[in-house]
Amino acid sequence: MVFSSKLLETAVNEVSRLPGIGRKSALRMVLHLLRQPVSDTFNLTEALTKLRNDIKYCRTCFNISDDDKCSICTSMRRDQGMICAVEDLRDVMAIEKTSQYNGLYHVIGGLISPIDGIGPSDLNVESLITRVRNTGADEVILALSPTMEGDTTALYIRKRLKETGVKVTTISRGIPIGGELEYADEITLGRSILTRISAD
Amino acid sequence: MVFSSKLLETAVNEVSRLPGIGRKSALRMVLHLLRQPVSDTFNLTEALTKLRNDIKYCRTCFNISDDDKCSICTSMRRDQGMICAVEDLRDVMAIEKTSQYNGLYHVIGGLISPIDGIGPSDLNVESLITRVRNTGADEVILALSPTMEGDTTALYIRKRLKETGVKVTTISRGIPIGGELEYADEITLGRSILTRISAD
């Protein structure tokens, strides 16, 4: 891109560093800001700065929070005996959206991936073991992605949790609701037959 | 989306106001910033703030500029007798990228569109007429989009320029280079036959 303004070039460079944003989209976004009132740019930069400087992570579950303890952990309406282990806060949001779960969470913060140099000590696994032991939780639900990294991490957590004696479950895998059989991949379809459930 | 943090929610709301950014992409971008060093967020917000507060528009051609006159208008290597009229600065950038044009520009700042309430007085047309008259330019090239608004605007500019006696040209329309005839739309193909050029 040929810029007639250094200010514009710097702004486009910075915006295009964001994930999924190419230089053309970055330019479009920046030009949009120039056409809008100054207050729009101010509100945007203010929100990002405040978030980056003031954000906290819940001391119990490591979910993003405005305080030392998140609103889920401090809620009296939540089942304190159930902990759902997820990779990151987007999974918390996805599960919360279903309105089907009323327990607590534990944000693992990633998945074991030797290629990326991520081992168990980089994740919030130790704190999960300690938490289960201290709170005497009844059940830990593993809700990790069904990928190699997810399965490896789930296996590791299961092993570590064994010593605590807590019940460990995993979210069910199978054909998505509304999905057509013929379009399902064979591994999912195969697994869904092996792990079939009673039709009663 | 169910947020456990007000700071996060505000940031996602602001980012998703940008054109072409949905709430999921906004969340992904914001979480990316949280994982990167604080300096990344600072550099981004600093670049946007500086751009929005300090940007100027060239007094001669209305291109975005860091100073009162843009680097194209002040360049001694440019043909001062040629002015290319474009809709906005993205068109300037596109033409500059071709390295085929060595004249100056005039950024019209939009297209005449009665539906959107944009008339000639909202655009930088008057300044183009004055500029042509004052500088005694040899040629004005109209490089506007081949849409109804673009054609209307071009027609209006041509009419207004008539009184100055300047030579007015328009960029050629036709089958794009590398484009296959059978996939060209019929209006373009029809026009390319009517406006055929000598094959010498």
Short mmCIF file of C-alpha atoms in Angstrom, two decimals:
data_model
loop_
_atom_site.label_atom_id
_atom_site.label_comp_id
_atom_site.label_asym_id
_atom_site.label_seq_id
_atom_site.Cartn_x
_atom_site.Cartn_y
_atom_site.Cartn_z
CA MET A 1 0.00 0.00 0.00
CA VAL A 2 1.18 3.49 -0.87
CA PHE A 3 0.30 5.96 1.89
CA SER A 4 0.33 9.72 1.63
CA SER A 5 0.22 9.99 5.43
CA LYS A 6 2.54 8.48 8.02
CA LEU A 7 -0.21 8.72 10.66
CA LEU A 8 -2.57 6.72 8.45
CA GLU A 9 0.11 4.16 7.66
CA THR A 10 0.94 3.62 11.34
CA ALA A 11 -2.73 3.23 12.25
CA VAL A 12 -3.33 0.72 9.44
CA ASN A 13 -0.21 -1.21 10.47
CA GLU A 14 -1.36 -1.46 14.08
CA VAL A 15 -4.94 -2.45 13.23
CA SER A 16 -3.80 -5.09 10.73
CA ARG A 17 -1.80 -6.80 13.50
CA LEU A 18 -5.11 -7.93 15.00
CA PRO A 19 -6.06 -11.54 14.19
CA GLY A 20 -8.12 -12.00 11.02
CA ILE A 21 -7.65 -8.41 9.85
CA GLY A 22 -5.89 -7.86 6.53
CA ARG A 23 -4.51 -4.52 5.38
CA LYS A 24 -7.55 -3.71 3.25
CA SER A 25 -9.98 -4.29 6.13
CA ALA A 26 -7.69 -2.31 8.43
CA LEU A 27 -7.75 0.62 6.02
CA ARG A 28 -11.53 0.43 5.77
CA MET A 29 -11.89 0.45 9.56
CA VAL A 30 -9.48 3.35 10.01
CA LEU A 31 -11.15 5.46 7.28
CA HIS A 32 -14.49 4.73 8.95
CA LEU A 33 -13.17 6.17 12.22
CA LEU A 34 -12.01 9.29 10.36
CA ARG A 35 -15.52 9.86 9.00
CA GLN A 36 -17.16 9.40 12.42
CA PRO A 37 -17.06 11.92 15.30
CA VAL A 38 -13.86 12.05 17.37
CA SER A 39 -15.85 10.63 20.31
CA ASP A 40 -16.16 7.27 18.49
CA THR A 41 -12.40 6.85 18.33
CA PHE A 42 -12.09 8.03 21.92
CA ASN A 43 -14.68 5.52 23.17
CA LEU A 44 -12.96 2.70 21.31
CA THR A 45 -9.44 3.45 22.54
CA GLU A 46 -10.70 4.17 26.07
CA ALA A 47 -12.52 0.80 26.24
CA LEU A 48 -9.46 -1.10 25.02
CA THR A 49 -7.06 0.73 27.34
CA LYS A 50 -9.28 0.24 30.39
CA LEU A 51 -9.80 -3.43 29.61
CA ARG A 52 -6.10 -4.08 29.14
CA ASN A 53 -5.06 -2.19 32.27
CA ASP A 54 -7.82 -3.07 34.71
CA ILE A 55 -8.92 -6.58 33.79
CA LYS A 56 -8.55 -9.24 36.47
CA TYR A 57 -8.77 -13.00 36.47
CA CYS A 58 -10.93 -14.73 39.07
CA ARG A 59 -8.69 -16.19 41.78
CA THR A 60 -10.81 -19.32 41.99
CA CYS A 61 -11.69 -20.23 38.41
CA PHE A 62 -9.37 -17.96 36.31
CA ASN A 63 -12.30 -16.61 34.33
CA ILE A 64 -12.00 -13.00 33.20
CA SER A 65 -13.52 -10.73 35.81
CA ASP A 66 -13.76 -7.12 36.90
CA ASP A 67 -12.99 -8.15 40.49
CA ASP A 68 -10.82 -10.68 42.31
CA LYS A 69 -13.69 -13.13 42.27
CA CYS A 70 -15.96 -13.55 39.25
CA SER A 71 -19.73 -13.22 39.29
CA ILE A 72 -20.23 -16.95 38.67
CA CYS A 73 -18.03 -18.06 41.60
CA THR A 74 -19.70 -15.59 43.98
CA SER A 75 -23.25 -16.45 42.89
CA MET A 76 -25.32 -18.13 45.60
CA ARG A 77 -27.59 -19.72 42.99
CA ARG A 78 -24.83 -21.85 41.52
CA ASP A 79 -24.22 -25.50 42.37
CA GLN A 80 -20.94 -25.24 44.27
CA GLY A 81 -20.24 -28.95 43.96
CA MET A 82 -19.89 -28.98 40.19
CA ILE A 83 -16.86 -27.70 38.28
CA CYS A 84 -16.74 -27.59 34.49
CA ALA A 85 -13.17 -27.47 33.11
CA VAL A 86 -12.91 -25.50 29.87
CA GLU A 87 -10.06 -24.28 27.67
CA ASP A 88 -10.83 -20.56 27.73
CA LEU A 89 -13.48 -17.99 28.54
CA ARG A 90 -15.14 -18.28 25.14
CA ASP A 91 -16.15 -21.78 26.16
CA VAL A 92 -17.58 -20.39 29.42
CA MET A 93 -19.63 -17.93 27.35
CA ALA A 94 -20.79 -20.69 24.97
CA ILE A 95 -21.95 -22.92 27.84
CA GLU A 96 -23.57 -20.02 29.73
CA LYS A 97 -25.53 -19.21 26.57
CA THR A 98 -27.17 -22.65 26.64
CA SER A 99 -28.70 -21.94 30.12
CA GLN A 100 -28.32 -25.69 30.74
CA TYR A 101 -25.52 -25.58 33.28
CA ASN A 102 -25.74 -24.27 36.80
CA GLY A 103 -22.38 -25.18 38.29
CA LEU A 104 -19.00 -23.44 38.42
CA TYR A 105 -16.10 -23.36 35.96
CA HIS A 106 -12.36 -23.77 35.90
CA VAL A 107 -10.61 -22.05 32.99
CA ILE A 108 -7.60 -24.21 32.11
CA GLY A 109 -6.14 -21.44 29.93
CA GLY A 110 -5.05 -23.59 27.00
CA LEU A 111 -4.37 -27.19 25.98
CA ILE A 112 -1.29 -29.37 26.35
CA SER A 113 0.63 -29.08 23.08
CA PRO A 114 4.26 -30.24 23.05
CA ILE A 115 4.75 -28.75 19.55
CA ASP A 116 3.85 -25.29 20.85
CA GLY A 117 5.87 -25.91 24.01
CA ILE A 118 2.78 -25.88 26.24
CA GLY A 119 3.01 -28.36 29.09
CA PRO A 120 0.74 -29.01 32.11
CA SER A 121 2.66 -26.48 34.23
CA ASP A 122 1.66 -23.68 31.82
CA LEU A 123 -2.01 -24.41 32.46
CA ASN A 124 -4.34 -24.02 35.44
CA VAL A 125 -4.41 -27.75 36.23
CA GLU A 126 -2.61 -27.78 39.57
CA SER A 127 -5.07 -25.18 40.88
CA LEU A 128 -7.98 -27.39 39.78
CA ILE A 129 -6.63 -30.36 41.79
CA THR A 130 -6.13 -28.15 44.87
CA ARG A 131 -9.56 -26.61 44.41
CA VAL A 132 -11.29 -29.99 44.18
CA ARG A 133 -9.44 -31.17 47.26
CA ASN A 134 -10.19 -28.03 49.31
CA THR A 135 -13.84 -27.63 48.33
CA GLY A 136 -14.70 -31.32 48.23
CA ALA A 137 -16.46 -30.88 44.87
CA ASP A 138 -18.75 -33.71 43.76
CA GLU A 139 -18.06 -33.70 40.04
CA VAL A 140 -15.68 -32.31 37.46
CA ILE A 141 -17.03 -32.09 33.91
CA LEU A 142 -14.36 -32.01 31.22
CA ALA A 143 -15.56 -29.80 28.35
CA LEU A 144 -12.47 -29.64 26.16
CA SER A 145 -12.31 -29.65 22.36
CA PRO A 146 -12.35 -33.12 20.77
CA THR A 147 -8.93 -32.61 19.18
CA MET A 148 -5.63 -34.36 19.87
CA GLU A 149 -4.57 -31.56 22.22
CA GLY A 150 -7.97 -31.55 23.93
CA ASP A 151 -7.94 -35.32 24.42
CA THR A 152 -4.37 -35.27 25.73
CA THR A 153 -5.25 -32.53 28.21
CA ALA A 154 -8.42 -34.34 29.30
CA LEU A 155 -6.44 -37.54 29.83
CA TYR A 156 -3.86 -35.71 31.93
CA ILE A 157 -6.51 -33.98 34.06
CA ARG A 158 -8.36 -37.27 34.58
CA LYS A 159 -5.18 -38.94 35.77
CA ARG A 160 -4.36 -36.12 38.17
CA LEU A 161 -7.92 -36.00 39.53
CA LYS A 162 -7.91 -39.74 40.30
CA GLU A 163 -6.12 -39.17 43.62
CA THR A 164 -8.89 -36.83 44.79
CA GLY A 165 -11.61 -39.43 44.25
CA VAL A 166 -13.93 -36.86 42.58
CA LYS A 167 -16.37 -38.07 39.93
CA VAL A 168 -15.10 -37.06 36.48
CA THR A 169 -17.40 -36.84 33.45
CA THR A 170 -16.99 -35.52 29.93
CA ILE A 171 -19.50 -33.78 27.67
CA SER A 172 -21.06 -36.18 25.18
CA ARG A 173 -19.86 -36.37 21.59
CA GLY A 174 -22.11 -37.31 18.74
CA ILE A 175 -24.11 -36.11 15.80
CA PRO A 176 -25.09 -32.44 16.28
CA ILE A 177 -28.81 -31.86 16.68
CA GLY A 178 -30.25 -30.97 13.28
CA GLY A 179 -27.21 -32.50 11.56
CA GLU A 180 -27.74 -34.98 8.78
CA LEU A 181 -26.11 -38.38 9.14
CA GLU A 182 -24.66 -38.49 5.66
CA TYR A 183 -22.74 -35.26 6.23
CA ALA A 184 -21.28 -36.29 9.59
CA ASP A 185 -17.61 -37.24 9.55
CA GLU A 186 -16.98 -40.95 10.00
CA ILE A 187 -15.10 -40.66 13.28
CA THR A 188 -17.98 -38.79 14.94
CA LEU A 189 -20.52 -41.17 13.44
CA GLY A 190 -18.48 -44.21 14.50
CA ARG A 191 -18.09 -42.88 18.03
CA SER A 192 -21.77 -42.04 18.26
CA ILE A 193 -22.60 -45.69 17.54
CA LEU A 194 -20.06 -47.02 20.06
CA THR A 195 -21.27 -44.63 22.76
CA ARG A 196 -24.97 -45.07 21.91
CA ILE A 197 -27.45 -44.31 24.67
CA SER A 198 -30.73 -45.93 25.65
CA ALA A 199 -33.62 -44.62 23.57
CA ASP A 200 -36.08 -44.82 26.46
CA MET B 1 -23.23 -13.00 24.44
CA VAL B 2 -23.02 -13.54 28.20
CA PHE B 3 -20.11 -11.60 29.68
CA SER B 4 -18.60 -12.12 33.11
CA SER B 5 -16.84 -8.75 32.82
CA LYS B 6 -18.27 -5.31 32.12
CA LEU B 7 -14.87 -4.11 30.86
CA LEU B 8 -14.77 -6.95 28.35
CA GLU B 9 -18.35 -6.32 27.26
CA THR B 10 -17.70 -2.60 26.66
CA ALA B 11 -14.56 -3.34 24.65
CA VAL B 12 -16.34 -5.93 22.48
CA ASN B 13 -19.25 -3.51 21.94
CA GLU B 14 -16.93 -0.74 20.77
CA VAL B 15 -14.85 -2.96 18.49
CA SER B 16 -17.92 -4.52 16.89
CA ARG B 17 -19.10 -1.04 15.84
CA LEU B 18 -16.32 -1.03 13.25
CA PRO B 19 -17.46 -1.90 9.71
CA GLY B 20 -17.34 -5.59 8.82
CA ILE B 21 -16.64 -6.72 12.40
CA GLY B 22 -19.20 -8.98 14.06
CA ARG B 23 -19.35 -9.67 17.78
CA LYS B 24 -17.46 -12.95 17.51
CA SER B 25 -14.57 -11.37 15.59
CA ALA B 26 -14.58 -8.46 18.05
CA LEU B 27 -14.28 -10.88 20.97
CA ARG B 28 -11.44 -12.72 19.24
CA MET B 29 -9.58 -9.45 18.64
CA VAL B 30 -10.05 -8.25 22.20
CA LEU B 31 -8.95 -11.57 23.73
CA HIS B 32 -5.90 -11.47 21.46
CA LEU B 33 -4.96 -8.07 22.90
CA LEU B 34 -5.32 -9.48 26.43
CA ARG B 35 -2.84 -12.25 25.64
CA GLN B 36 -0.29 -9.84 24.11
CA PRO B 37 1.93 -7.41 26.07
CA VAL B 38 0.27 -4.18 27.28
CA SER B 39 2.48 -2.28 24.81
CA ASP B 40 0.53 -3.79 21.88
CA THR B 41 -2.75 -2.29 23.09
CA PHE B 42 -0.98 0.98 23.84
CA ASN B 43 0.54 1.18 20.35
CA LEU B 44 -2.83 0.47 18.75
CA THR B 45 -4.82 3.02 20.76
CA GLU B 46 -2.01 5.60 20.44
CA ALA B 47 -1.93 5.22 16.64
CA LEU B 48 -5.72 5.58 16.34
CA THR B 49 -5.86 8.57 18.71
CA LYS B 50 -3.01 10.39 16.96
CA LEU B 51 -4.50 9.74 13.54
CA ARG B 52 -7.95 10.96 14.56
CA ASN B 53 -6.64 14.08 16.31
CA ASP B 54 -3.78 15.15 14.06
CA ILE B 55 -4.80 14.12 10.54
CA LYS B 56 -5.08 16.89 7.97
CA TYR B 57 -6.49 17.07 4.49
CA CYS B 58 -4.36 18.57 1.72
CA ARG B 59 -5.61 22.10 0.99
CA THR B 60 -5.13 21.60 -2.73
CA CYS B 61 -6.33 18.08 -3.48
CA PHE B 62 -8.14 17.03 -0.24
CA ASN B 63 -6.07 13.87 0.03
CA ILE B 64 -5.30 12.71 3.58
CA SER B 65 -2.02 14.24 4.66
CA ASP B 66 0.19 14.83 7.70
CA ASP B 67 0.65 18.46 6.64
CA ASP B 68 -1.38 21.24 5.02
CA LYS B 69 -0.12 20.12 1.63
CA CYS B 70 0.24 16.44 0.71
CA SER B 71 3.42 14.81 -0.51
CA ILE B 72 1.99 14.35 -4.03
CA CYS B 73 1.02 18.00 -4.49
CA THR B 74 4.42 19.20 -3.23
CA SER B 75 6.44 16.75 -5.31
CA MET B 76 8.55 18.39 -8.01
CA ARG B 77 8.60 15.19 -10.07
CA ARG B 78 4.88 15.24 -10.69
CA ASP B 79 3.23 16.55 -13.84
CA GLN B 80 1.53 19.68 -12.48
CA GLY B 81 -0.73 20.01 -15.53
CA MET B 82 -2.66 16.78 -14.96
CA ILE B 83 -5.36 16.29 -12.36
CA CYS B 84 -7.04 12.94 -11.75
CA ALA B 85 -10.42 13.27 -10.01
CA VAL B 86 -11.21 10.30 -7.72
CA GLU B 87 -13.90 9.49 -5.19
CA ASP B 88 -11.71 8.92 -2.13
CA LEU B 89 -8.17 8.29 -1.00
CA ARG B 90 -8.44 4.56 -1.52
CA ASP B 91 -8.63 5.28 -5.24
CA VAL B 92 -5.52 7.46 -4.96
CA MET B 93 -3.75 4.54 -3.32
CA ALA B 94 -4.97 2.11 -5.99
CA ILE B 95 -3.76 4.34 -8.83
CA GLU B 96 -0.43 5.09 -7.11
CA LYS B 97 0.12 1.34 -6.79
CA THR B 98 0.03 0.96 -10.60
CA SER B 99 3.03 3.34 -10.98
CA GLN B 100 1.45 4.38 -14.31
CA TYR B 101 0.33 7.87 -13.35
CA ASN B 102 2.57 10.81 -12.67
CA GLY B 103 0.13 13.71 -12.31
CA LEU B 104 -1.79 15.13 -9.38
CA TYR B 105 -5.14 14.20 -7.82
CA HIS B 106 -8.34 15.81 -6.66
CA VAL B 107 -10.27 13.85 -4.03
CA ILE B 108 -13.97 14.53 -4.64
CA GLY B 109 -14.91 13.00 -1.30
CA GLY B 110 -17.95 11.04 -2.45
CA LEU B 111 -20.42 10.71 -5.30
CA ILE B 112 -23.64 12.53 -6.07
CA SER B 113 -26.47 10.42 -4.64
CA PRO B 114 -29.88 12.07 -4.19
CA ILE B 115 -31.14 9.03 -2.22
CA ASP B 116 -28.42 9.54 0.39
CA GLY B 117 -28.94 13.30 0.27
CA ILE B 118 -25.50 13.94 -1.24
CA GLY B 119 -25.50 16.80 -3.73
CA PRO B 120 -22.65 18.56 -5.60
CA SER B 121 -22.24 21.10 -2.78
CA ASP B 122 -21.30 18.29 -0.36
CA LEU B 123 -18.38 17.31 -2.59
CA ASN B 124 -15.07 18.93 -3.54
CA VAL B 125 -16.23 19.90 -7.05
CA GLU B 126 -16.25 23.70 -6.74
CA SER B 127 -12.64 23.58 -5.55
CA LEU B 128 -11.71 21.49 -8.61
CA ILE B 129 -13.15 24.12 -10.98
CA THR B 130 -11.32 26.92 -9.15
CA ARG B 131 -8.13 24.88 -9.12
CA VAL B 132 -8.25 24.18 -12.85
CA ARG B 133 -8.90 27.86 -13.54
CA ASN B 134 -6.11 29.09 -11.23
CA THR B 135 -3.44 26.60 -12.24
CA GLY B 136 -4.32 26.43 -15.93
CA ALA B 137 -4.18 22.63 -15.84
CA ASP B 138 -4.01 20.85 -19.21
CA GLU B 139 -6.13 17.81 -18.47
CA VAL B 140 -8.58 16.44 -15.94
CA ILE B 141 -8.92 12.65 -15.87
CA LEU B 142 -12.18 11.40 -14.38
CA ALA B 143 -11.52 8.13 -12.53
CA LEU B 144 -14.87 7.51 -10.85
CA SER B 145 -16.63 4.17 -10.34
CA PRO B 146 -18.73 2.99 -13.32
CA THR B 147 -21.94 3.04 -11.26
CA MET B 148 -25.00 5.22 -11.59
CA GLU B 149 -23.68 7.59 -8.90
CA GLY B 150 -20.23 7.63 -10.49
CA ASP B 151 -21.62 8.38 -13.95
CA THR B 152 -23.90 11.12 -12.59
CA THR B 153 -21.00 12.73 -10.77
CA ALA B 154 -18.74 12.47 -13.82
CA LEU B 155 -21.44 14.07 -15.99
CA TYR B 156 -21.84 16.94 -13.52
CA ILE B 157 -18.08 17.53 -13.29
CA ARG B 158 -17.74 17.44 -17.10
CA LYS B 159 -20.48 20.02 -17.44
CA ARG B 160 -18.93 22.32 -14.85
CA LEU B 161 -15.45 21.97 -16.36
CA LYS B 162 -16.69 22.94 -19.81
CA GLU B 163 -16.48 26.67 -18.97
CA THR B 164 -12.76 26.32 -18.13
CA GLY B 165 -11.89 24.86 -21.52
CA VAL B 166 -9.70 22.14 -19.95
CA LYS B 167 -9.39 18.80 -21.73
CA VAL B 168 -11.45 16.19 -19.88
CA THR B 169 -10.80 12.45 -20.25
CA THR B 170 -12.10 9.38 -18.48
CA ILE B 171 -10.33 6.11 -17.66
CA SER B 172 -11.13 3.38 -20.17
CA ARG B 173 -13.72 0.73 -19.42
CA GLY B 174 -13.54 -2.75 -20.86
CA ILE B 175 -12.71 -6.36 -20.26
CA PRO B 176 -10.18 -6.65 -17.39
CA ILE B 177 -6.78 -7.98 -18.43
CA GLY B 178 -6.73 -11.73 -17.81
CA GLY B 179 -10.53 -11.77 -17.76
CA GLU B 180 -12.37 -14.32 -19.85
CA LEU B 181 -14.91 -12.98 -22.35
CA GLU B 182 -17.64 -15.44 -21.45
CA TYR B 183 -17.59 -14.35 -17.80
CA ALA B 184 -17.72 -10.62 -18.54
CA ASP B 185 -21.08 -8.96 -17.89
CA GLU B 186 -22.91 -7.99 -21.05
CA ILE B 187 -22.88 -4.24 -20.42
CA THR B 188 -19.09 -4.19 -20.09
CA LEU B 189 -18.68 -6.45 -23.11
CA GLY B 190 -21.12 -4.37 -25.17
CA ARG B 191 -19.36 -1.14 -24.22
CA SER B 192 -15.95 -2.64 -24.99
CA ILE B 193 -17.11 -3.36 -28.54
CA LEU B 194 -18.59 0.13 -29.01
CA THR B 195 -15.44 1.80 -27.66
CA ARG B 196 -13.04 -0.55 -29.47
CA ILE B 197 -9.54 0.75 -30.10
CA SER B 198 -7.15 0.30 -33.01
CA ALA B 199 -5.20 -2.94 -32.73
CA ASP B 200 -2.02 -1.45 -34.26
#
